[in-house]
XYZ file of C-alpha atoms in Angstrom:
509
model
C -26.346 48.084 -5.227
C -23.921 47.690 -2.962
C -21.958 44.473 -2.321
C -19.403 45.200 0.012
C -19.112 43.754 3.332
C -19.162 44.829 7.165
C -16.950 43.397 9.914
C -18.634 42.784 12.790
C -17.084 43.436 16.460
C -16.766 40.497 19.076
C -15.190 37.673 19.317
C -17.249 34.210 18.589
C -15.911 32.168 20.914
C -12.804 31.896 20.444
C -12.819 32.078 16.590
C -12.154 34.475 14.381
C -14.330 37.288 13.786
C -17.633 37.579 11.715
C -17.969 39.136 8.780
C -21.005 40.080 7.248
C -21.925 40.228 3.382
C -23.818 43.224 2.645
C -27.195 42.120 0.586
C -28.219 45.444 -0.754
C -29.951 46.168 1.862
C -30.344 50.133 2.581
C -27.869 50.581 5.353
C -27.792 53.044 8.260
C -31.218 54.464 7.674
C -32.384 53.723 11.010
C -30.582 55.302 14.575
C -31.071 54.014 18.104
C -34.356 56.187 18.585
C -35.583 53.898 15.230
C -35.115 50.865 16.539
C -36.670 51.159 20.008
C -39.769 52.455 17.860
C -39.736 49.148 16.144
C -38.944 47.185 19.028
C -41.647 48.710 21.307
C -44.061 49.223 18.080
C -43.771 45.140 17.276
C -44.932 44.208 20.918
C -48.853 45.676 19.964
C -48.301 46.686 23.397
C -51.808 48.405 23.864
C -53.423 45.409 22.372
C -51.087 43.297 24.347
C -52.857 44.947 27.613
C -56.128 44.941 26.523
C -56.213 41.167 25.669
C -54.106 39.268 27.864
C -54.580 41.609 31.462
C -57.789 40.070 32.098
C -56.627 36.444 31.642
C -53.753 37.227 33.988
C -55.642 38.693 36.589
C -58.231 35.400 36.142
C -55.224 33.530 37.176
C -53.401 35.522 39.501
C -55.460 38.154 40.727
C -53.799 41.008 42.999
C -50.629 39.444 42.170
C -50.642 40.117 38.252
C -47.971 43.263 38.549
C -45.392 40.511 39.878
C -46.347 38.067 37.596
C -45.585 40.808 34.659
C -42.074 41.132 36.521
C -41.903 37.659 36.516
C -42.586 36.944 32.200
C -40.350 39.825 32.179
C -37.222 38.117 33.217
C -36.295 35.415 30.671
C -37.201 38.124 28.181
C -34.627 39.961 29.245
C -31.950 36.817 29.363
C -32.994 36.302 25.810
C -32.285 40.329 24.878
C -28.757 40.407 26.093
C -28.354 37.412 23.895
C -29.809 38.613 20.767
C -27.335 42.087 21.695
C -24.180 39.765 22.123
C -24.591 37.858 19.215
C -25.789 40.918 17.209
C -22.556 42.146 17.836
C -20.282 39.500 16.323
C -22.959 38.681 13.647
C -25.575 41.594 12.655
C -27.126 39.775 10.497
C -31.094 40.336 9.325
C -30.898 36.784 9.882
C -30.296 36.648 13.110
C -31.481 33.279 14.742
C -31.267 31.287 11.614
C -27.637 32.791 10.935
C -26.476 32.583 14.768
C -28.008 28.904 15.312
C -26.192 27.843 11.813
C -22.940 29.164 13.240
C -23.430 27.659 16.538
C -24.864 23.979 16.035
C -25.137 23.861 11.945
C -27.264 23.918 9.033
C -30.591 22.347 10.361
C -30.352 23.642 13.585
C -30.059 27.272 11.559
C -33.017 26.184 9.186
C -35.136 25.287 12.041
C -34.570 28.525 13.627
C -35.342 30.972 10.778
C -38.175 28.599 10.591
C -39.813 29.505 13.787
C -39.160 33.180 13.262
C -41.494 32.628 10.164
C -43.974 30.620 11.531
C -44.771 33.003 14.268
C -44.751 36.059 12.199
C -47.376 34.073 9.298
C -49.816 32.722 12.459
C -49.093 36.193 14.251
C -50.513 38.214 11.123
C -53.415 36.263 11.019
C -54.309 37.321 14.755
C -53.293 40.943 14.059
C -55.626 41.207 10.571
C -58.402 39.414 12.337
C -58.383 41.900 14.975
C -57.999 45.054 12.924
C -60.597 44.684 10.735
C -63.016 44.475 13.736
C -61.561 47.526 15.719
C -62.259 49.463 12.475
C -65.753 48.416 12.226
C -66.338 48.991 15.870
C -65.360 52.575 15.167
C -68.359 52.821 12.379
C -72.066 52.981 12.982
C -73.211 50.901 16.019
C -70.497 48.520 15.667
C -72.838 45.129 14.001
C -70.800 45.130 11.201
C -67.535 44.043 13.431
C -69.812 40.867 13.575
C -70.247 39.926 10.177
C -66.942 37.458 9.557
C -66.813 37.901 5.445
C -66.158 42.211 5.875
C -63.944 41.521 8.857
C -62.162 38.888 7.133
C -62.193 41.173 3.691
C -60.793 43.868 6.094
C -58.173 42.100 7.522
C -56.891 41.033 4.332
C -57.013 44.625 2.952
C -54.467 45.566 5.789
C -52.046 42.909 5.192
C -51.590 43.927 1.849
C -51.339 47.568 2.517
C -48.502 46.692 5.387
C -46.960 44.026 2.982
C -46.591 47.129 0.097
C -45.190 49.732 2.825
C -42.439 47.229 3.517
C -42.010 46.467 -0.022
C -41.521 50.195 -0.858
C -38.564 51.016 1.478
C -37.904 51.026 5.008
C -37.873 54.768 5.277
C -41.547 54.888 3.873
C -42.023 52.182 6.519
C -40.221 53.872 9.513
C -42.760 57.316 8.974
C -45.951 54.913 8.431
C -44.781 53.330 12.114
C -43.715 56.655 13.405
C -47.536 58.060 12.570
C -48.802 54.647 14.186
C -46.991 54.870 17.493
C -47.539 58.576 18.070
C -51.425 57.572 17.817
C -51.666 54.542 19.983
C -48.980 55.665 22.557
C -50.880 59.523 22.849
C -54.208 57.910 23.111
C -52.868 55.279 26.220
C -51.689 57.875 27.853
C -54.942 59.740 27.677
C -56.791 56.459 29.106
C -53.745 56.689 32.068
C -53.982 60.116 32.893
C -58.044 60.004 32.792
C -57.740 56.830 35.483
C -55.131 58.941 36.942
C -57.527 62.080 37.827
C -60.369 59.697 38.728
C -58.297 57.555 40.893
C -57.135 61.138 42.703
C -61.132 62.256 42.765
C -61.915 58.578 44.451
C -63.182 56.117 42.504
C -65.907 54.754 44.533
C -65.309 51.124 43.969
C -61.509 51.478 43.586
C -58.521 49.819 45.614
C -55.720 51.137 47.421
C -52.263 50.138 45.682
C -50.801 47.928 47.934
C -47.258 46.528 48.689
C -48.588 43.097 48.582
C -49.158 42.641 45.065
C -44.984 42.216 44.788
C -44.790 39.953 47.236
C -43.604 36.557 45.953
C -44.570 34.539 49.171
C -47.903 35.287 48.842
C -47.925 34.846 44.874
C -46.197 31.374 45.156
C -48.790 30.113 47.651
C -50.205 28.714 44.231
C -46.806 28.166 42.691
C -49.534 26.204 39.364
C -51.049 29.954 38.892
C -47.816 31.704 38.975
C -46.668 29.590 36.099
C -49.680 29.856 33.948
C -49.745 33.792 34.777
C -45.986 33.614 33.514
C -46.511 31.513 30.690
C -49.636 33.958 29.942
C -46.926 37.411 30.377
C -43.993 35.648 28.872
C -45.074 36.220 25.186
C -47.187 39.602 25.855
C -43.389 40.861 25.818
C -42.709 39.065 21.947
C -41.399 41.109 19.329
C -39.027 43.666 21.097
C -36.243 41.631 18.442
C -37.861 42.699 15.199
C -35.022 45.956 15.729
C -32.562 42.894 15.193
C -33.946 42.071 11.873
C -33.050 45.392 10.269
C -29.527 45.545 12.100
C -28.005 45.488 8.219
C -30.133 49.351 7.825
C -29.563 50.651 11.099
C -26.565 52.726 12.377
C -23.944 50.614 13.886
C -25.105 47.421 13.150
C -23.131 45.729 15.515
C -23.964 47.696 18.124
C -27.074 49.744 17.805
C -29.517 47.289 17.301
C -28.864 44.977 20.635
C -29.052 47.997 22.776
C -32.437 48.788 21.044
C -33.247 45.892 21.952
C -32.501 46.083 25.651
C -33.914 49.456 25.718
C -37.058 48.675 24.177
C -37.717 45.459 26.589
C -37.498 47.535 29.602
C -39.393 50.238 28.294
C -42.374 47.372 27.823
C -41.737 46.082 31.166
C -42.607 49.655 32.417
C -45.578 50.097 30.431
C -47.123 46.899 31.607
C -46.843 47.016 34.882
C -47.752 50.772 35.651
C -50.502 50.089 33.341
C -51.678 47.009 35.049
C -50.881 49.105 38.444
C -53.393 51.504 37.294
C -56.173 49.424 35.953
C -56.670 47.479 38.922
C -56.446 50.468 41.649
C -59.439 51.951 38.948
C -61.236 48.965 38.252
C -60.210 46.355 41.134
C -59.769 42.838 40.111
C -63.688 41.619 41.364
C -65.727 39.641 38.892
C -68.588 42.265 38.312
C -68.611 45.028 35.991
C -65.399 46.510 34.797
C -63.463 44.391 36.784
C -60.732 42.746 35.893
C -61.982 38.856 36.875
C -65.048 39.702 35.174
C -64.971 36.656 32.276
C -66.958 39.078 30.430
C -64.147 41.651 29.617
C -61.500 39.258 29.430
C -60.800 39.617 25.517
C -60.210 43.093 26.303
C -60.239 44.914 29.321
C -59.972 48.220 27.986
C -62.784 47.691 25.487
C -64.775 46.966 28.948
C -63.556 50.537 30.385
C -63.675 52.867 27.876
C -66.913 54.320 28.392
C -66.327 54.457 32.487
C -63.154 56.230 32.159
C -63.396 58.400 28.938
C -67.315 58.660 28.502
C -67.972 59.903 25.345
C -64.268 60.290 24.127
C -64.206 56.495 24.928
C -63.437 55.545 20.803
C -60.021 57.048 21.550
C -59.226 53.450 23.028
C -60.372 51.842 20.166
C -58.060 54.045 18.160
C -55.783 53.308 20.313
C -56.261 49.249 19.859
C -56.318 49.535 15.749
C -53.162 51.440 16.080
C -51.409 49.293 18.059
C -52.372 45.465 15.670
C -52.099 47.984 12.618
C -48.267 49.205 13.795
C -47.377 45.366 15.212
C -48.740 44.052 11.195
C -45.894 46.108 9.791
C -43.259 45.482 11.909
C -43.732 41.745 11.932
C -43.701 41.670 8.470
C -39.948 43.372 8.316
C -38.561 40.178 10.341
C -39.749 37.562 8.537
C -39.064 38.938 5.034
C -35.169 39.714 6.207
C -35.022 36.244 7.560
C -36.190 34.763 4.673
C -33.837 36.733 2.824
C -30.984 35.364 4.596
C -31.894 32.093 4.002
C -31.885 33.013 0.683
C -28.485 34.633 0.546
C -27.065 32.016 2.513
C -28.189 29.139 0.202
C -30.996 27.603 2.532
C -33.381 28.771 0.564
C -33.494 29.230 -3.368
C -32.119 31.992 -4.986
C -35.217 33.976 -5.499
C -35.660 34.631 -1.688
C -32.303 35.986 -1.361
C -33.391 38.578 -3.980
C -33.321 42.573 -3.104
C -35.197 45.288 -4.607
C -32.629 47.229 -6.585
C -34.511 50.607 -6.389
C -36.540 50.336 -3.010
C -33.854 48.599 -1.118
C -35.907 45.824 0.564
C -35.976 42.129 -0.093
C -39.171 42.599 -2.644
C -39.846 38.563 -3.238
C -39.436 37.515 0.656
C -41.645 40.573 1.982
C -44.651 39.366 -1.186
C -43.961 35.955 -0.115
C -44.557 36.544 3.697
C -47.878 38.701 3.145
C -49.249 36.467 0.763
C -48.414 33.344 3.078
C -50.313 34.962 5.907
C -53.075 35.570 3.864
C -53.571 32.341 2.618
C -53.693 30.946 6.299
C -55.798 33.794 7.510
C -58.605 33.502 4.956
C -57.925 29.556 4.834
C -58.435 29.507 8.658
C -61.484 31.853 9.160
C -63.241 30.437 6.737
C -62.448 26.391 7.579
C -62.824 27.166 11.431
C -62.729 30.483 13.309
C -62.055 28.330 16.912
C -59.399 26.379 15.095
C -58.103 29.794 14.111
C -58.048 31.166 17.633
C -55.879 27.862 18.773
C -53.419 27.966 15.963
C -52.911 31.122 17.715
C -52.724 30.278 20.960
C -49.713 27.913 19.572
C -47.618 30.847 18.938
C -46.583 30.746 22.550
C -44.673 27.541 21.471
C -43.036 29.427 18.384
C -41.835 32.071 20.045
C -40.752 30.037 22.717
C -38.625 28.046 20.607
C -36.579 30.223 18.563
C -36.187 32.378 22.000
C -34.493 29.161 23.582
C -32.134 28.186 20.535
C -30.723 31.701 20.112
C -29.897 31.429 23.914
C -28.384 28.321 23.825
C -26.366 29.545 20.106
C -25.108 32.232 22.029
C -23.707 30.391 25.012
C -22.335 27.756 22.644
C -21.446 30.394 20.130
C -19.083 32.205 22.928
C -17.982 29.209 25.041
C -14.410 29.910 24.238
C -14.493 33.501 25.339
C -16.826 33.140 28.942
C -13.665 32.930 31.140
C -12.090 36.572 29.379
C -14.151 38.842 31.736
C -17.015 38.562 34.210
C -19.300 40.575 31.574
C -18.355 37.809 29.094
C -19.090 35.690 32.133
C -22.800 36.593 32.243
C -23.814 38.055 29.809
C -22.675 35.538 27.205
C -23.083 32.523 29.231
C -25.212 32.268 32.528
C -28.182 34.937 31.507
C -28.784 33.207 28.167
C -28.332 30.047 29.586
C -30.654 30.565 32.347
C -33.311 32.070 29.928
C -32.675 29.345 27.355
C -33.742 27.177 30.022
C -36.815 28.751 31.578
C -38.140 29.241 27.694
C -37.696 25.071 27.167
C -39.286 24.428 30.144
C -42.302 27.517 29.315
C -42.366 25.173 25.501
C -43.060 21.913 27.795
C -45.310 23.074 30.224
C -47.306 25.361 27.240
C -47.294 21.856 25.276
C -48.882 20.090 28.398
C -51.187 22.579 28.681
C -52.197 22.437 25.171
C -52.734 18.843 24.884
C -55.662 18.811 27.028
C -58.789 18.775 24.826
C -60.208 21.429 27.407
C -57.970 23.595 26.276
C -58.724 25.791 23.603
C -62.410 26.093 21.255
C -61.167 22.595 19.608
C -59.702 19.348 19.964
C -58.755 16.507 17.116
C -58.680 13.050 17.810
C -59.185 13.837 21.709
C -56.323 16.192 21.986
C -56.194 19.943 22.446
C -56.406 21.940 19.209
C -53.442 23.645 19.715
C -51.753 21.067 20.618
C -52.102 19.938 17.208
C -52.174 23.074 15.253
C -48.317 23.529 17.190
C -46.802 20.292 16.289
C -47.893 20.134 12.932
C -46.721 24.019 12.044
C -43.895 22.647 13.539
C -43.777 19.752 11.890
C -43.830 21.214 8.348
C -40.708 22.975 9.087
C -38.864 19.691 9.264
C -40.578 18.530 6.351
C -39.335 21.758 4.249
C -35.919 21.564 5.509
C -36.000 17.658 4.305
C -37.176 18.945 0.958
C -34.546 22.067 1.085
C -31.977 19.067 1.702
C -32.268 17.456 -1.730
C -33.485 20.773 -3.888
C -30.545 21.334 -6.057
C -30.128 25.077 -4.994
C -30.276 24.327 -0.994
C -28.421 21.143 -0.834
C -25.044 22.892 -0.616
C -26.216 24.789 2.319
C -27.090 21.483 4.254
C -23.755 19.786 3.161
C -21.616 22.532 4.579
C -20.309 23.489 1.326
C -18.554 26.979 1.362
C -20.683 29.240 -0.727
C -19.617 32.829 -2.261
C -23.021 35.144 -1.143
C -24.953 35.225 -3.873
C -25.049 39.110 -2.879
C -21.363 39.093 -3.892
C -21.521 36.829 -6.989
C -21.538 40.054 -9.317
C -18.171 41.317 -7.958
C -15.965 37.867 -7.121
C -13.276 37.937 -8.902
């Protein structure tokens, strides 16, 4: 096992540079083309289409292609900071490490916290929805009804995903190849198919129009441009799961953040050609396949296949399984290495910061994160499937979170370097600022939003369900870290006590 360490590039504001204890990890397995699979693969992004396009266009109507622009924006902010502090600290870490350096222990706990929590609640969504694609793709389709084989399904896949990661990243990296190449050549089949039929003349089609960019018209209702935002903010999340394996990927300082980059635009593409050419097809109107219609909102494509494909239409539901089955996997690989860091770092105990000897991949943290999502999956669906659906729905405040601290560590984290160049200039301090800041306000206005019992299947005690389910996932991370504060193995961590890695404890002299 290796236990030597790699010396990041950069400059951290001011300070000296970052170096980087090597955990065992399997490094440089992966190359740039590898991590803007992962990055692009992590997003679900047909899934991501299929169930929030309809909601969007609910909101926003003609105006949903610059309302995907719009989401798309912070996102990006938040990419160039993951890239700039990548590059001083590529770490598998990466917010929990970068908000520790920048504002200190808790801060860092907290962070690697919300990472965690979104991947756990995230799983639970991605298994529920997998095991009824694959039932939908068997016999007539009643069987994606019954909750017990959907929920026995579901479980099935996390474990399967949960032993590909534990086996190795390469094993991992062909499983996601063979899962991109399916849902990505099956999308474009859908496009091209709309494509020929939008050339023949759909008969209840609309012209694409200049319009749907314009932001005068869109801001006319500036209320439904921020829920449409809010609703395409987190369709982009999960483009920074190439982060999380920066220690096994080529360059680590360098490789990963432009993976990053290049995967987020890549999305941003997707999406809104996509969208472009769903709604000239379809139209946004409320009957039908249209995209208003409340009947195809949980997934618009589901609505179109048979239009568009006719009897090739299951190609979309391939396409769908595909795309939760590749985004299980590659949510997994984040919050196992951040665990692991935590572990190596001393926030955690020992046994997290534990790596496979043979396979190369932190074998305790990647059990630990399947078996927690399966617990809360199964624990969920069967206590309350609507209470399930709004613990989901919370995510948005997860993600939103952890987006905004690693914007503000890296602003903080390079304060003393901003004035060295204009790229320092921007890229470390006003883009991450300015997307630190429109993700805590998007927390806010999603917590607002959430509190009102009409939000959501549920409410407790008169208040939104996922309001609650939020704020007490939240919540639990502070009481951990409390707990992690007086636990003889973590206390060091919180006191600021210089620690040799345990990676390194073998070898110090």
């Amino acid at each position: 096992m290796s236990t030597g360490t790699t010396t990041a590039g950069g400059g951290a504001g001011g300070r000296s540079r970052g170096a980087v204890p090597s955990k065992g990890l399997h490094a440089g397995i992966l190359d740039l083309g590898d991590s803007v699979m992962l990055g692009l693969a992590s997003t679900a992004p047909v899934y991501s289409l299929a169930a929030t396009l309809g909601l969007i266009v609910a909101v926003n109507g003609n105006y949903t292609p610059l309302i995907l622009l719009l989401g798309f924006i912070p996102v990006l902010f938040i990419a160039y900071a993951f890239r700039e502090l990548n590059s001083a600290m590529p770490d598998c870490g990466t917010t929990f490490i970068w908000a520790r350096r920048a504002f200190g222990p808790w801060a860092g706990w907290l962070g690697g916290w919300g990472v965690a929590l979104a991947g756990i609640v995230v799983l639970a969504n991605l298994a529920q929805v997998a095991g009824q694609y694959l039932w939908l793709l068997i016999g007539d389709g009643s069987i994606a009804e019954n909750k017990l084989v959907v929920t026995a399904t579901g479980v099935v896949f996390i474990l399967f995903m949960t032993l590909v990661n534990y086996r190795g990243i390469r094993l991992g990296e062909h499983v996601q190849r063979v899962l991109t190449y399916i849902q990505y050549i099956s999308l474009g089949i859908f496009a091209v198919a709309i494509i020929f039929r939008i050339a023949g003349g759909a008969p209840e089609g609309q012209a694409f129009d200049f319009e749907w960019f314009n932001p005068a018209g869109a801001f006319a209702d500036p209320g439904a441009v921020v829920h449409g935002v809010l609703l395409a903010l987190f369709i982009y999340w999960g483009w920074d799961t190439c982060l999380a394996v920066n220690e096994e990927t080529e360059n680590p300082a360098t490789t990963p953040g432009r993976g990053a980059v290049i995967s987020a635009f890549v999305l941003v593409a997707i999406y809104v050609s996509v969208a472009l050419l769903v709604m000239m097809y379809a139209t946004v109107g409320t009957e039908g396949i249209g995209l208003g219609n409340s009947e195809n909102q949980a997934d618009v494509f589901l609505a179109m296949k048979d239009v568009v494909l006719g009897p090739w239409g299951w190609l979309i539901i391939v396409a769908v399984l595909a795309s939760v089955l590749s985004s299980t996997q590659t949510t997994i690989l984040p919050t196992a290495r951040g665990t692991l860091s935590m572990g190596v770092h001393g926030a955690l105990p020992p046994k997290f910061g534990e790596v496979h000897e043979r396979n190369q991949t932190p074998g305790f943290s990647t059990q630990v994160m399947g078996g927690a999502a399966i617990a809360y999956y199964v624990a969920m669906s069967f206590l309350s499937e609507n209470l399930l659906s709004d613990s989901i729905s919370s995510i948005s405040l997860f993600i939103a979170f952890y987006y905004a601290l690693t914007g503000f560590a890296c602003v903080w984290y390079f304060r003393g370097t901003l004035r060295e160049s204009a790229r320092n200039l921007w890229f470390r301090g006003i883009l991450p600022l300015l997307g630190a800041l429109i993700l805590a306000a998007a927390f806010f206005v999603s917590a607002a939003q959430m509190w009102d019992p009409a939000y959501g299947d549920t409410q407790i005690f008169g208040v939104g369900g996922a309001f609650v389910s939020g704020v007490v996932l939240l919540g639990l991370g502070v009481v951990l870290a409390v707990a992690c504060r007086f636990l003889p193995s973590t206390r060091d961590y919180f006191l600021g006590r210089q620690q040799v890695p345990r990676s390194q404890e073998r070898t110090a002299p």
